[in-house]
Tab-separated table of C-alpha atoms in Angstrom:
chain	number	residue	atom	x	y	z
I	1	UNK	CA	138.167	117.767	89.732
I	2	UNK	CA	134.718	117.796	91.552
I	3	UNK	CA	132.931	115.632	94.187
I	4	UNK	CA	129.327	114.846	94.937
I	5	UNK	CA	128.344	113.375	98.058
I	6	UNK	CA	125.279	111.356	97.295
I	7	UNK	CA	124.018	110.774	100.902
I	8	UNK	CA	123.244	114.275	100.547
I	9	UNK	CA	121.383	113.949	97.473
I	10	UNK	CA	119.222	111.764	98.492
I	11	UNK	CA	118.349	113.209	101.864
I	12	UNK	CA	118.082	116.846	100.149
I	13	UNK	CA	117.054	116.832	96.398
I	14	UNK	CA	113.678	117.096	95.676
I	15	UNK	CA	113.296	113.878	93.884
I	16	UNK	CA	114.462	111.827	96.589
I	17	UNK	CA	111.904	113.414	98.776
I	18	UNK	CA	109.158	113.020	96.144
I	19	UNK	CA	110.478	109.187	95.885
I	20	UNK	CA	110.277	109.096	99.384
I	21	UNK	CA	106.973	110.405	99.803
I	22	UNK	CA	105.389	108.051	97.226
I	23	UNK	CA	106.940	105.068	99.111
I	24	UNK	CA	105.416	106.403	102.713
I	25	UNK	CA	102.390	106.929	101.035
I	26	UNK	CA	102.713	103.484	99.150
I	27	UNK	CA	103.367	101.442	102.308
I	28	UNK	CA	101.774	103.239	104.991
I	29	UNK	CA	98.482	100.966	104.896
I	30	UNK	CA	100.373	97.708	105.269
I	31	UNK	CA	102.526	98.872	107.724
I	32	UNK	CA	99.738	100.054	109.977
I	33	UNK	CA	97.952	97.327	109.473
I	34	UNK	CA	101.565	95.369	110.878
I	35	UNK	CA	101.050	97.616	113.685
I	36	UNK	CA	97.839	96.569	114.291
I	37	UNK	CA	98.521	93.014	113.831
I	38	UNK	CA	101.274	93.378	116.575
I	39	UNK	CA	99.236	95.112	119.038
I	40	UNK	CA	96.453	92.456	118.816
I	41	UNK	CA	99.265	89.577	119.441
I	42	UNK	CA	100.423	91.642	122.352
I	43	UNK	CA	96.806	92.033	123.909
I	44	UNK	CA	96.536	88.100	122.962
I	45	UNK	CA	99.627	87.074	124.810
I	46	UNK	CA	99.057	89.716	127.527
I	47	UNK	CA	95.474	88.133	128.000
I	48	UNK	CA	96.597	84.625	128.315
I	49	UNK	CA	99.212	84.884	130.909
I	50	UNK	CA	96.537	86.864	132.946
I	51	UNK	CA	94.365	84.080	132.485
I	52	UNK	CA	96.620	81.249	132.390
I	53	UNK	CA	96.632	80.052	135.765
I	54	UNK	CA	92.667	79.621	135.623
I	55	UNK	CA	92.909	77.736	132.083
I	56	UNK	CA	92.419	73.931	131.696
I	57	UNK	CA	95.581	71.978	130.173
I	58	UNK	CA	93.818	71.793	126.858
I	59	UNK	CA	92.721	75.839	126.757
I	60	UNK	CA	96.462	76.775	127.819
I	61	UNK	CA	96.851	74.469	124.644
I	62	UNK	CA	94.701	75.732	122.387
I	63	UNK	CA	95.669	79.210	123.130
I	64	UNK	CA	99.549	78.957	122.986
I	65	UNK	CA	98.459	77.074	119.636
I	66	UNK	CA	97.106	80.401	118.179
I	67	UNK	CA	99.612	82.724	119.660
I	68	UNK	CA	101.837	80.580	117.967
I	69	UNK	CA	100.211	80.709	114.394
I	70	UNK	CA	99.449	84.206	115.157
I	71	UNK	CA	102.988	84.951	115.436
I	72	UNK	CA	104.009	82.785	112.709
I	73	UNK	CA	101.792	85.476	110.438
I	74	UNK	CA	102.515	88.526	112.220
I	75	UNK	CA	106.307	87.733	111.506
I	76	UNK	CA	105.961	86.379	108.125
I	77	UNK	CA	104.015	89.307	107.163
I	78	UNK	CA	106.605	91.669	108.483
I	79	UNK	CA	109.204	89.880	106.506
I	80	UNK	CA	107.310	89.951	103.610
I	81	UNK	CA	106.891	93.905	104.283
I	82	UNK	CA	110.177	94.867	105.137
I	83	UNK	CA	111.338	93.006	101.692
I	84	UNK	CA	108.806	94.617	99.220
I	85	UNK	CA	109.723	97.965	101.060
I	86	UNK	CA	113.421	97.306	100.153
I	87	UNK	CA	113.089	96.390	96.871
I	88	UNK	CA	110.843	99.473	95.957
I	89	UNK	CA	113.362	101.501	97.965
I	90	UNK	CA	115.921	100.429	95.931
I	91	UNK	CA	113.886	100.672	92.695
I	92	UNK	CA	113.191	104.641	93.619
I	93	UNK	CA	116.473	105.399	94.669
I	94	UNK	CA	118.011	104.015	91.343
I	95	UNK	CA	115.971	106.153	89.420
I	96	UNK	CA	116.935	109.153	91.194
I	97	UNK	CA	121.164	108.024	91.338
I	98	UNK	CA	120.431	107.835	87.078
I	99	UNK	CA	118.914	111.392	87.279
I	100	UNK	CA	121.605	112.850	89.857
I	101	UNK	CA	124.705	110.891	87.303
I	102	UNK	CA	123.078	112.738	84.281
I	103	UNK	CA	122.700	115.892	85.775
I	104	UNK	CA	126.295	115.553	87.441
I	105	UNK	CA	127.721	114.840	83.572
I	106	UNK	CA	125.834	118.013	82.786
I	107	UNK	CA	127.224	120.199	85.585
I	108	UNK	CA	130.944	118.476	84.949
I	109	UNK	CA	130.279	119.368	81.312
I	110	UNK	CA	129.445	122.808	81.502
I	111	UNK	CA	132.021	124.016	83.860
I	112	UNK	CA	134.925	121.696	82.386
I	113	UNK	CA	135.716	119.102	85.225
I	114	UNK	CA	137.911	116.290	84.023
I	115	UNK	CA	136.768	113.973	87.191
I	116	UNK	CA	134.058	113.812	89.458
I	117	UNK	CA	134.225	111.417	92.093
I	118	UNK	CA	131.077	110.056	94.466
I	119	UNK	CA	133.205	108.260	97.502
I	120	UNK	CA	136.255	109.797	99.118
I	121	UNK	CA	137.877	109.451	102.510
I	122	UNK	CA	138.475	113.556	102.454
I	123	UNK	CA	137.750	116.044	100.180
I	124	UNK	CA	138.456	120.065	100.330
I	125	UNK	CA	134.915	121.859	100.172
I	126	UNK	CA	136.012	123.978	97.363
I	127	UNK	CA	136.137	120.664	95.398
I	128	UNK	CA	132.241	119.591	96.102
I	129	UNK	CA	129.727	120.358	93.875
I	130	UNK	CA	127.185	118.448	95.566
I	131	UNK	CA	125.049	121.669	96.092
I	132	UNK	CA	125.065	122.697	92.081
I	133	UNK	CA	123.923	119.497	91.308
I	134	UNK	CA	121.140	119.528	93.865
I	135	UNK	CA	119.974	122.507	92.734
I	136	UNK	CA	120.053	121.460	88.992
I	137	UNK	CA	118.060	118.603	90.094
I	138	UNK	CA	115.564	120.445	91.828
I	139	UNK	CA	115.275	122.479	88.552
I	140	UNK	CA	114.944	119.752	86.542
I	141	UNK	CA	112.205	118.344	88.558
I	142	UNK	CA	109.979	121.766	88.196
């Protein structure tokens, strides 16, 4: 019997690290745009709070409407970004998991394991084959 810690595979395997780097590169521009948009909105709100006492009612209403529209746009873009990021992350992790499962099967067959478990409440370290799987995954990636 053997055990594989999938969390460690997702953190330590070179294929998982490559997937993470790919996602960071793919989404960094949009993330920066969101940060800039959030900062712009905060600046607008701060300016409104400072100038509010001197503004007429129509100016206040106009600026509040502008802030509300900008906040809605920001929230929508942030939600879309998070959905896209989660979707892509799931795709990438699924590919890593498929590769890992193939390697687990190879290790299990080579070392004559009858059962390999991926989730357990407790497992004795002598049954943990995660290091072997990570090493094989890293070697396959090269």
